[in-house]
Coordinates of N, CA and C in Angstrom, one line a residue:
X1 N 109.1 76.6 41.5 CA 109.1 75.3 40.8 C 109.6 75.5 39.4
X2 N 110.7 74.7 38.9 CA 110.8 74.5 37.6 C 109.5 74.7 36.5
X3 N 110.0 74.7 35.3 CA 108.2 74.6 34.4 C 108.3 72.9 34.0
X4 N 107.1 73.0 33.8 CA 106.7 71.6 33.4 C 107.0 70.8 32.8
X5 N 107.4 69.6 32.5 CA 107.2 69.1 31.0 C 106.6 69.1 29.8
X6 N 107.3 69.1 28.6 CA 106.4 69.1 27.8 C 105.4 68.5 27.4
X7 N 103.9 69.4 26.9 CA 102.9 68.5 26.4 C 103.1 67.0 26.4
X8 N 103.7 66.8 24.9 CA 104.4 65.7 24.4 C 105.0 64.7 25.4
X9 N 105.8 64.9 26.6 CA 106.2 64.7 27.3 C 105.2 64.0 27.9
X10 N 104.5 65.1 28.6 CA 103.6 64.2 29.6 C 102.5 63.4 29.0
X11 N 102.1 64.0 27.9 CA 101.1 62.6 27.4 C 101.9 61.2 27.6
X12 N 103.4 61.1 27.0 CA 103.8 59.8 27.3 C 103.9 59.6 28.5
X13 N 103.9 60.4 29.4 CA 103.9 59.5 31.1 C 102.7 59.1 31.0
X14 N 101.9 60.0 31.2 CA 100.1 59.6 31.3 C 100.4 58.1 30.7
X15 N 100.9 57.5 29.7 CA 100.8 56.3 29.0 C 101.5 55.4 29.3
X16 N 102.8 55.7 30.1 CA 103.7 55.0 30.5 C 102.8 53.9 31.8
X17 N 101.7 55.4 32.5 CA 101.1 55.1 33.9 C 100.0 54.5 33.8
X18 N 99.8 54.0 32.5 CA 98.5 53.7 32.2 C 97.1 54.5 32.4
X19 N 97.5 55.4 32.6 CA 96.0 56.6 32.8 C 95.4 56.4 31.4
X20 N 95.8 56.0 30.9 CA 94.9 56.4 29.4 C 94.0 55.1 29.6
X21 N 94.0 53.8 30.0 CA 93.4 53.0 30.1 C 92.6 53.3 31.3
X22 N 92.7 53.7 31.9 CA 91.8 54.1 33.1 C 90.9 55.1 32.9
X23 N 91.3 55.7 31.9 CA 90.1 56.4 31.7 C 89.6 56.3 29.9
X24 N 90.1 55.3 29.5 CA 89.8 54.8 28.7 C 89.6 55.3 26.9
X25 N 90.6 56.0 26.9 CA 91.0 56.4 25.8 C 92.1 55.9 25.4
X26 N 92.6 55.8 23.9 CA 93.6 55.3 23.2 C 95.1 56.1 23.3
X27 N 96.0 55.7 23.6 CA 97.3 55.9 23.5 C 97.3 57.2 22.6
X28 N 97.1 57.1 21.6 CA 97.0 58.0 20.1 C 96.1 59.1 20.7
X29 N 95.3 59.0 20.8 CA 94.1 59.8 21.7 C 95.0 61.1 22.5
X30 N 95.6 60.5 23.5 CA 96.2 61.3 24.6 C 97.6 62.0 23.6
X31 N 98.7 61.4 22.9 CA 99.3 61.7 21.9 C 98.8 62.8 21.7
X32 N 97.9 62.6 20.6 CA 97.6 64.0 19.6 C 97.1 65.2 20.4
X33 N 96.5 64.7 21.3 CA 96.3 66.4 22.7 C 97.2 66.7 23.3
X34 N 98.7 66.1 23.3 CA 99.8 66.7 23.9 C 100.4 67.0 22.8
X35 N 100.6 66.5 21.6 CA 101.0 67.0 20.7 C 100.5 68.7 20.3
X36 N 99.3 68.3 20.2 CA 98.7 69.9 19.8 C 99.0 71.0 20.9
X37 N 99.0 70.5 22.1 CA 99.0 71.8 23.3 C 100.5 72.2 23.0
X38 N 101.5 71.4 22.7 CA 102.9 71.4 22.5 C 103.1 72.7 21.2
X39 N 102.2 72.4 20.2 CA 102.4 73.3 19.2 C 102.0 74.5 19.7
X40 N 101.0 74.7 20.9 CA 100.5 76.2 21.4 C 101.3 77.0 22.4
X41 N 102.2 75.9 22.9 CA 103.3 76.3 24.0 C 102.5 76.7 25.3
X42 N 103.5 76.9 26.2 CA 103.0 77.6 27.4 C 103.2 76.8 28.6
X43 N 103.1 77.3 29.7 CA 103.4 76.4 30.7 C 101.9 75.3 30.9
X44 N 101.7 74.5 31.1 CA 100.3 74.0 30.8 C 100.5 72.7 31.5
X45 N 99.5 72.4 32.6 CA 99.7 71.2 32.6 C 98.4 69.9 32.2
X46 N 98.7 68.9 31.7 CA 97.8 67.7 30.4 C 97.1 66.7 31.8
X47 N 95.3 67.3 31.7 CA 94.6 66.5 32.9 C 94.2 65.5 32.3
X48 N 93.6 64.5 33.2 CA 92.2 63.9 32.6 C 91.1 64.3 33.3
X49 N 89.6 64.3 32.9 CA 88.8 64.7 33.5 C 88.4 63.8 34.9
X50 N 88.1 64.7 36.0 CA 88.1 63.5 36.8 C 87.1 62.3 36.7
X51 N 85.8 62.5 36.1 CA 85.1 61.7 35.9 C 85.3 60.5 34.6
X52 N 86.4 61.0 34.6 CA 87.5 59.5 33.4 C 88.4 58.7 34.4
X53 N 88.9 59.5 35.3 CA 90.1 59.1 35.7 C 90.0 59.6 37.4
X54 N 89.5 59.0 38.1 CA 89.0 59.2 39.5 C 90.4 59.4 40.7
X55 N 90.0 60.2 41.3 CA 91.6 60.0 42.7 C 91.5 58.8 42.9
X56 N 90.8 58.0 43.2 CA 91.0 56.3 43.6 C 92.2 55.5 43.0
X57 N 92.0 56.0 41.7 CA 92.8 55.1 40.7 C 94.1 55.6 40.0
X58 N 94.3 57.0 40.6 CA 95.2 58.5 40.2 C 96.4 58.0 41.5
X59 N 95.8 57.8 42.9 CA 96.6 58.3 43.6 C 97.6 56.9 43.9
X60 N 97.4 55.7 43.6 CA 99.0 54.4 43.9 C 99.6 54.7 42.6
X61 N 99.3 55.8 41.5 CA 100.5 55.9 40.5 C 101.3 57.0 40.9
X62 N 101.3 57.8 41.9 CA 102.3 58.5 42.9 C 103.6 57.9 43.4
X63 N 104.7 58.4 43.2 CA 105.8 57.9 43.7 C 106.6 59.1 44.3
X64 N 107.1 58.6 45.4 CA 108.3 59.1 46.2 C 109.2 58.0 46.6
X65 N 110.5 58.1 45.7 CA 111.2 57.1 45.5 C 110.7 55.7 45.4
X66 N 110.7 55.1 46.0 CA 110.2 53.9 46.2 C 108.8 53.2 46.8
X67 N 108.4 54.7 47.4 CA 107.0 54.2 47.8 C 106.1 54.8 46.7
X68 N 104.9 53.6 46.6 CA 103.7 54.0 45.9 C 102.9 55.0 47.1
X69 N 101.7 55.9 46.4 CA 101.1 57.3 47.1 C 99.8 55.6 47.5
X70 N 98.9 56.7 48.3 CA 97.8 56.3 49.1 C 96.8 57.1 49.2
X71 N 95.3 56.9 49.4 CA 94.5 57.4 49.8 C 94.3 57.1 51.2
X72 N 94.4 57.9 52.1 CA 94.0 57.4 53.8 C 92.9 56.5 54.0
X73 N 92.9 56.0 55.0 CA 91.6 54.7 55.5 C 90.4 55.3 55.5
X74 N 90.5 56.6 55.7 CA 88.9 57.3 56.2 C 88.5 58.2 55.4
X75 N 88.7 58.0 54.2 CA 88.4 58.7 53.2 C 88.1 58.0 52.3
X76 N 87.2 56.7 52.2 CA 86.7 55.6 51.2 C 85.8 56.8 50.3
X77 N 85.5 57.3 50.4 CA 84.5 58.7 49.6 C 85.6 59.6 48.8
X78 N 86.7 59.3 48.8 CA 87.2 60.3 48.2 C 86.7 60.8 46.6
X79 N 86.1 59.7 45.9 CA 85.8 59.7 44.5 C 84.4 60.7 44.5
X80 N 83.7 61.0 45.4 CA 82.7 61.6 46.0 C 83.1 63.5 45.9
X81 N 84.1 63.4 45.9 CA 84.6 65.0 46.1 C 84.9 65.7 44.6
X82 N 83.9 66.6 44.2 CA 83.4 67.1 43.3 C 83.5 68.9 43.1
X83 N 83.9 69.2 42.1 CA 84.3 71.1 41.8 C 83.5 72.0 42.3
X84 N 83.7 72.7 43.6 CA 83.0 73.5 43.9 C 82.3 74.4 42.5
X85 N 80.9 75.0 43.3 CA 80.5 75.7 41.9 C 81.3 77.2 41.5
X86 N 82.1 77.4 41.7 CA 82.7 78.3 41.5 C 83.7 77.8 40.7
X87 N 84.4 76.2 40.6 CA 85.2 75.9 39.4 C 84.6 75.3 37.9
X88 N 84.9 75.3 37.2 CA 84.5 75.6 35.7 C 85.7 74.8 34.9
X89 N 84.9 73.3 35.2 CA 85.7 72.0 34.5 C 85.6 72.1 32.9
X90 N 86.4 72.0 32.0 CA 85.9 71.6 30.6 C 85.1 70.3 30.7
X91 N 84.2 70.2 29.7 CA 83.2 68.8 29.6 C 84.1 68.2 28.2
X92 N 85.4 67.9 28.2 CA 86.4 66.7 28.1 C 86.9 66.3 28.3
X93 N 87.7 65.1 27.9 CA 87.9 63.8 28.5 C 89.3 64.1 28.6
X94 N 90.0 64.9 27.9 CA 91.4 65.8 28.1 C 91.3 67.6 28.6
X95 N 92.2 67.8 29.3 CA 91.9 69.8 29.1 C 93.2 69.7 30.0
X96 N 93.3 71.3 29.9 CA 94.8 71.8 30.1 C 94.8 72.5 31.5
X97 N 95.6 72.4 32.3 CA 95.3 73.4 33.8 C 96.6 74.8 33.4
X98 N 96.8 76.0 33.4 CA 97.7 76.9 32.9 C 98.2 77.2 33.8
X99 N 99.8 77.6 34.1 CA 100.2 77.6 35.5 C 100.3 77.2 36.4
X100 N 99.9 76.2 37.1 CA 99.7 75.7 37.8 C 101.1 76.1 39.6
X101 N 100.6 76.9 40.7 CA 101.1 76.9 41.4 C 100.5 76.7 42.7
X102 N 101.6 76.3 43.5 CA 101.5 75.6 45.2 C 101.0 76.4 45.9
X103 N 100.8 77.6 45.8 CA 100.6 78.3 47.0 C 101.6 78.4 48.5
X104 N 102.5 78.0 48.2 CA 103.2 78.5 48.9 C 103.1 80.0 50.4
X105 N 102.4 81.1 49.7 CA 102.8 82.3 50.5 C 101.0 81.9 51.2
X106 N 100.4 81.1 51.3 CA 99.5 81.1 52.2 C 99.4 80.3 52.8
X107 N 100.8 79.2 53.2 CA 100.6 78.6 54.4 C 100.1 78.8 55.5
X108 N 99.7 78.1 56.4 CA 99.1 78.6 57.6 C 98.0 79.2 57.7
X109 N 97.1 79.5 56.6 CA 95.5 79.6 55.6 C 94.8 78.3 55.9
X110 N 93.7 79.0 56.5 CA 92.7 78.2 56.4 C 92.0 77.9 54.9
X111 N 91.7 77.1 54.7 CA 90.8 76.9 53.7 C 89.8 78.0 53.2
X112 N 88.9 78.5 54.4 CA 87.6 78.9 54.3 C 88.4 80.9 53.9
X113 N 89.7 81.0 54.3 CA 91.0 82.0 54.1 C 91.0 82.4 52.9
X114 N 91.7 81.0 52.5 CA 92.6 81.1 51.2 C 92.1 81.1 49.5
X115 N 90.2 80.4 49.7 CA 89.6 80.8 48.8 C 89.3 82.2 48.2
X116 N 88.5 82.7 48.8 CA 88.8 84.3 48.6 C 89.9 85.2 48.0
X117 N 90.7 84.6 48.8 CA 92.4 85.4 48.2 C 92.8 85.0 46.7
X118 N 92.4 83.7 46.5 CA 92.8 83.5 45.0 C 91.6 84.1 44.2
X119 N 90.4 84.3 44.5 CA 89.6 84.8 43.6 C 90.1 86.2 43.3
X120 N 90.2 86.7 44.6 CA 91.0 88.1 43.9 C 92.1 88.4 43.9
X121 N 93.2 87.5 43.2 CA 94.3 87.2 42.6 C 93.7 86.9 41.0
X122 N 92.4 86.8 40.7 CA 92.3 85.5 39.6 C 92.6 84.4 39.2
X123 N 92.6 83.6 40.2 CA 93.2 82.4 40.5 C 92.2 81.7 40.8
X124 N 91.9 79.8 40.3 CA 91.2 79.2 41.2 C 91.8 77.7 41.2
X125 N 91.0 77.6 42.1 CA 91.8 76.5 43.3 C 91.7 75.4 42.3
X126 N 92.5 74.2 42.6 CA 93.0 72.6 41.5 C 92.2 72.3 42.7
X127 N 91.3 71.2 41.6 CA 90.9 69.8 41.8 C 91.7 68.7 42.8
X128 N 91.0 68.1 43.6 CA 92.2 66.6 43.5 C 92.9 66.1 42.8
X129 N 92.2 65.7 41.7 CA 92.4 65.0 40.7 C 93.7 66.2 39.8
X130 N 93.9 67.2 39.7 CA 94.6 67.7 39.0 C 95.6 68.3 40.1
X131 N 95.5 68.0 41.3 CA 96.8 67.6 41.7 C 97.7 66.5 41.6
X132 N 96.9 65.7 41.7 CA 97.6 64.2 41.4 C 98.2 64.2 40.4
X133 N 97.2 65.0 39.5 CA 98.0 64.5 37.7 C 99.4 65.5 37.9
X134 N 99.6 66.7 38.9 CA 100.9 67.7 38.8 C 101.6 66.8 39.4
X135 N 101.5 66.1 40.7 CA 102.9 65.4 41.3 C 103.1 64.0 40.3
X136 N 102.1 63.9 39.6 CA 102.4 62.6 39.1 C 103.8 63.3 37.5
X137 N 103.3 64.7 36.9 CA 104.7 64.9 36.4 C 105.6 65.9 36.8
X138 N 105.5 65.9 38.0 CA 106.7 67.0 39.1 C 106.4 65.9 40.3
X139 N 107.3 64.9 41.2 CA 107.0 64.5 41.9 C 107.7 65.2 42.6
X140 N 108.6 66.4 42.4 CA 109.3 67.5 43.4 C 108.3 68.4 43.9
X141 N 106.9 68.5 43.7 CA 106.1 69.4 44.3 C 106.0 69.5 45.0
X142 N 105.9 67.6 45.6 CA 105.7 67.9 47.4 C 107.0 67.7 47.9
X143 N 107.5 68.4 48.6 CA 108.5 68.4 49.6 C 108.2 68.8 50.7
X144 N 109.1 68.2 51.9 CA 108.6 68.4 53.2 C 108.1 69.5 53.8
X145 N 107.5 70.2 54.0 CA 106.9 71.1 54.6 C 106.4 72.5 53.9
X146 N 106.6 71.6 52.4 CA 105.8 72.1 51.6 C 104.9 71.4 50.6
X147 N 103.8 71.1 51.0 CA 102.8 70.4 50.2 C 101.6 71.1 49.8
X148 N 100.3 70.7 50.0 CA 98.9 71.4 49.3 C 98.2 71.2 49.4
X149 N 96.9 71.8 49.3 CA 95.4 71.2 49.7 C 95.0 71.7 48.5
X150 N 94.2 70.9 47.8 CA 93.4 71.0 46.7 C 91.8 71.3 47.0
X151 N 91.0 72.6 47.5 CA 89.9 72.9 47.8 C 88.8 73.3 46.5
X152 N 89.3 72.8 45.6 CA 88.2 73.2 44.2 C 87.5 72.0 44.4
X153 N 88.0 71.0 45.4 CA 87.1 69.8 45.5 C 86.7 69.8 46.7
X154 N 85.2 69.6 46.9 CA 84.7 69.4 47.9 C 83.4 68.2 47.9
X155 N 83.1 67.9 48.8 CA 82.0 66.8 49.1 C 80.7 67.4 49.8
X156 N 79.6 67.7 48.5 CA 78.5 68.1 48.6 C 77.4 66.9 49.6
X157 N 76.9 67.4 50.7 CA 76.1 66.8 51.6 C 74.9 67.2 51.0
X158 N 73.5 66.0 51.7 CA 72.6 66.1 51.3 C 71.7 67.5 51.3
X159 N 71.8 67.7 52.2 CA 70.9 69.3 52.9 C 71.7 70.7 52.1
X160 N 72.2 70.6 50.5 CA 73.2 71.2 50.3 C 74.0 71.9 50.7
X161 N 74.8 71.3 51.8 CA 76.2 72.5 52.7 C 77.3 71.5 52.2
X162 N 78.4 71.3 52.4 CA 80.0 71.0 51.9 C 80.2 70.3 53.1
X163 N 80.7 69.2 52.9 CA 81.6 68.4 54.4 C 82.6 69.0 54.5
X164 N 82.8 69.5 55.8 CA 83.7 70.1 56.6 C 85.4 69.8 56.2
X165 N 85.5 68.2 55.3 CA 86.3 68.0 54.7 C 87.1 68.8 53.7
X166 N 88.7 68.9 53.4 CA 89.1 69.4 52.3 C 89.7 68.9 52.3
X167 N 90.4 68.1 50.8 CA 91.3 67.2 50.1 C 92.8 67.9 50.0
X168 N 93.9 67.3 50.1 CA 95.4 67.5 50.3 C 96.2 66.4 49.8
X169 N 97.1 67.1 49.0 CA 98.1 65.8 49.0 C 99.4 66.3 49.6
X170 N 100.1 65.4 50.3 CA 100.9 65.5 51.6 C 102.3 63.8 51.5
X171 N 103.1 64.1 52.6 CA 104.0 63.0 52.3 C 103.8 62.2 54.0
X172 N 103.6 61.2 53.5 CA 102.9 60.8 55.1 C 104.8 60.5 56.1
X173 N 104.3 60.6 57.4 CA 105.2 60.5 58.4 C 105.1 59.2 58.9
X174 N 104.2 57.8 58.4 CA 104.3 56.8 58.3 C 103.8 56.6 60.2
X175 N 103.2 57.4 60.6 CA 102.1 57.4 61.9 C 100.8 56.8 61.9
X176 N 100.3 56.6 63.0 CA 99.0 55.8 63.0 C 98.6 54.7 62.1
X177 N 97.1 55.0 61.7 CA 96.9 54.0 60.6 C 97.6 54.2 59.2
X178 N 98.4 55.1 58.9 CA 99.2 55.2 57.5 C 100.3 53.8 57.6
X179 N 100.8 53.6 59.1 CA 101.8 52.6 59.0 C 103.2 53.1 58.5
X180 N 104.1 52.3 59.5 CA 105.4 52.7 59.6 C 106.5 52.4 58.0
X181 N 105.5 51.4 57.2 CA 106.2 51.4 55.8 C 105.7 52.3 54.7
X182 N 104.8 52.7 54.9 CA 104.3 54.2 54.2 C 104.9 55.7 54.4
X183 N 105.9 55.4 55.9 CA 107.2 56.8 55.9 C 107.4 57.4 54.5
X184 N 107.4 58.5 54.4 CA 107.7 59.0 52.7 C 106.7 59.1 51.5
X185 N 106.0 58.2 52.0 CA 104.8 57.9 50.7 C 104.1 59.2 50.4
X186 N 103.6 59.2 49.1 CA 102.7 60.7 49.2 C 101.9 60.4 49.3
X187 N 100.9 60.9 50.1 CA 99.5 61.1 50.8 C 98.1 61.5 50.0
X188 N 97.0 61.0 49.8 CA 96.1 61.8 49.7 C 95.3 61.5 51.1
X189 N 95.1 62.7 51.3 CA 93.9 63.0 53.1 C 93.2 64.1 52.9
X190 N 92.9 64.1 54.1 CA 92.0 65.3 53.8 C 92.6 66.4 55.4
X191 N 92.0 67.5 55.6 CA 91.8 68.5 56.7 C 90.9 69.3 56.8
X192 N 90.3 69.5 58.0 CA 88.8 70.0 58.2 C 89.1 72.1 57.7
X193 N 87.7 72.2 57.2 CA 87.8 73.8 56.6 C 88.5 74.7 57.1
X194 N 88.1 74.5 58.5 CA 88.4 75.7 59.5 C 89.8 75.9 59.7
X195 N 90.6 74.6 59.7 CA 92.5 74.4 60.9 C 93.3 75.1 59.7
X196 N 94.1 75.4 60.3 CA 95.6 76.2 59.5 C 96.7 75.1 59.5
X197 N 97.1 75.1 58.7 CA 98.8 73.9 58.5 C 99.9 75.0 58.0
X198 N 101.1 74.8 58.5 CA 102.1 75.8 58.3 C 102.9 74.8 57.0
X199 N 102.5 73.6 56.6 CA 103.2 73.2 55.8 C 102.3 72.6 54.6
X200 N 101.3 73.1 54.4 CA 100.3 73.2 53.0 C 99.9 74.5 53.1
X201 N 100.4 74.5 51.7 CA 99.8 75.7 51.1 C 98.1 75.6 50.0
X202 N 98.3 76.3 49.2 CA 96.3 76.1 48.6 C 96.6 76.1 46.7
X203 N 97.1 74.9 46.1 CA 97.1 75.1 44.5 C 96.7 75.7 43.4
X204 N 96.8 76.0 43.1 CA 95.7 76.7 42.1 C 96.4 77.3 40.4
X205 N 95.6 77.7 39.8 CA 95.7 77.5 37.8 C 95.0 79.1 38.1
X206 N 95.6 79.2 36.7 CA 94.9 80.8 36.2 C 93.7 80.1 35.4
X207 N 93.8 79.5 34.4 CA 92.4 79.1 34.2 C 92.7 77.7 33.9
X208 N 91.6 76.7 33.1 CA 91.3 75.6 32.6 C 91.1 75.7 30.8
X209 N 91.5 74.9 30.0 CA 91.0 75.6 28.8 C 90.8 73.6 28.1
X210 N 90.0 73.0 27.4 CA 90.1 72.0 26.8 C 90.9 72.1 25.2
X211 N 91.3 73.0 25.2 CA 92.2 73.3 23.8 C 91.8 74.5 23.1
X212 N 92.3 75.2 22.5 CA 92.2 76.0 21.4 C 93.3 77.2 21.2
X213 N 93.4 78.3 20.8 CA 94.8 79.1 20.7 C 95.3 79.7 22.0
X214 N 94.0 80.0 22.8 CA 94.0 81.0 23.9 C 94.0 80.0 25.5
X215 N 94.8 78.7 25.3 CA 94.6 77.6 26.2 C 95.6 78.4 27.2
X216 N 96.4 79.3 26.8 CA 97.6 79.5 27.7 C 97.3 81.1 27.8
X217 N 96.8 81.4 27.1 CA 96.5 83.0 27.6 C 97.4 83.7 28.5
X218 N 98.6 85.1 28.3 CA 99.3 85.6 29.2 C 98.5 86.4 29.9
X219 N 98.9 86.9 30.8 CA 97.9 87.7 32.2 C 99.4 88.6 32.8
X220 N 98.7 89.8 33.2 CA 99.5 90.6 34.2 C 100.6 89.7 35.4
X221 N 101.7 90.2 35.6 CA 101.8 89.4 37.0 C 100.9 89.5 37.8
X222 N 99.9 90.1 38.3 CA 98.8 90.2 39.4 C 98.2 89.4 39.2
X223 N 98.2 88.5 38.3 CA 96.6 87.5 38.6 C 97.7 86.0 38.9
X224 N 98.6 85.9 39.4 CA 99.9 84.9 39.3 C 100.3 85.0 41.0
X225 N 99.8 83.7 41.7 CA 100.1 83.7 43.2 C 102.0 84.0 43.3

């Protein structure tokens, strides 16, 4: 994948997209945190926290060409799907995801697979929500038979076990209840823990940082899917 846009850059999409009102902070606000990350460099990409800025409300500012993105019919809970405890959100309303890559070489990975392997990569898995915010400034991420499951989010059940669910963003084939004018659209769905897909891979960030010098921190190639 190309590198990202800049800081700077993407705070003005964020603003173009209205995210900043949705999660309810000022224009200027988002600015000056892209501004600053800009002054630190690095490949980085500019979130909002999901609890500012929900997948509900993340995923119709998705575009592929001409179609707005979607959350599937059977996934009214998606706002529900919350950081496994193994991920380690900043508690702000802005933070930076570092690196951010597709996973690519573990297609055909189960979920329940491909966690482990990024752990010891040093790698951990993207949020929903900080997928959305990557296609929303690389809408080249998803391409056909290469897309992603975001498993740092999962849906914690009462009896504390994980719904068998795992969140993905995908380009629908405009089948079943997606509907034949949603062809192309990008997808949010989900796939059960256990199945393999040869055309998602598993996303993931070397770390999370809410700002400071060491937001971009270099690392060996080994900790880099």
């Amino acid at each position: 994948m190309p590198p990202l846009p800049s800081p700077a850059a993407q705070a003005e999409r964020l603003i173009e997209l209205g995210v900043h009102d949705i999660a309810g902070l000022s224009a200027a606000d988002v600015r000056a945190f892209g501004k600053e990350a800009e002054e630190r460099g690095g490949d980085v990409l500019l979130v909002v926290h999901p609890d500012r800025a929900p997948a509900s409300a993340l995923a119709p500012l998705l575009r592929r060409g001409d179609k707005p993105g979607f959350v599937v019919v059977d996934m009214t809970d998606v706002d529900r799907f919350t950081p496994i405890e193994s991920v380690d959100v900043p508690d702000a309303p802005l933070y930076l995801v570092a690196r951010p890559d597709r996973g690519d070489d573990m297609a055909d990975w189960s979920p329940g697979e491909a966690l482990p392997a990024l752990t010891e990569r040093d790698r951990t898995p993207l949020l929903l929500t900080e997928g959305i915010h990557w296609v929303l400034q690389q809408p080249g991420v998803l391409d056909r038979n290469h897309c992603f499951m975001t498993i740092g989010s999962r849906l914690p059940k009462a009896d504390g076990t994980l719904d068998a669910r795992t969140p993905a963003i995908w380009i629908s084939n405009g089948t079943g209840r997606d509907g034949r004018e949603r062809r192309d659209a990008p997808k949010v769905g989900w796939c059960w823990a256990g199945n393999r897909h040869t055309w998602l891979g598993f996303a993931s960030t070397t770390h999370r940082a809410a700002g400071g010098k060491n937001a971009d921190r270099t690392g060996s190639d080994d900790d880099q899917a």
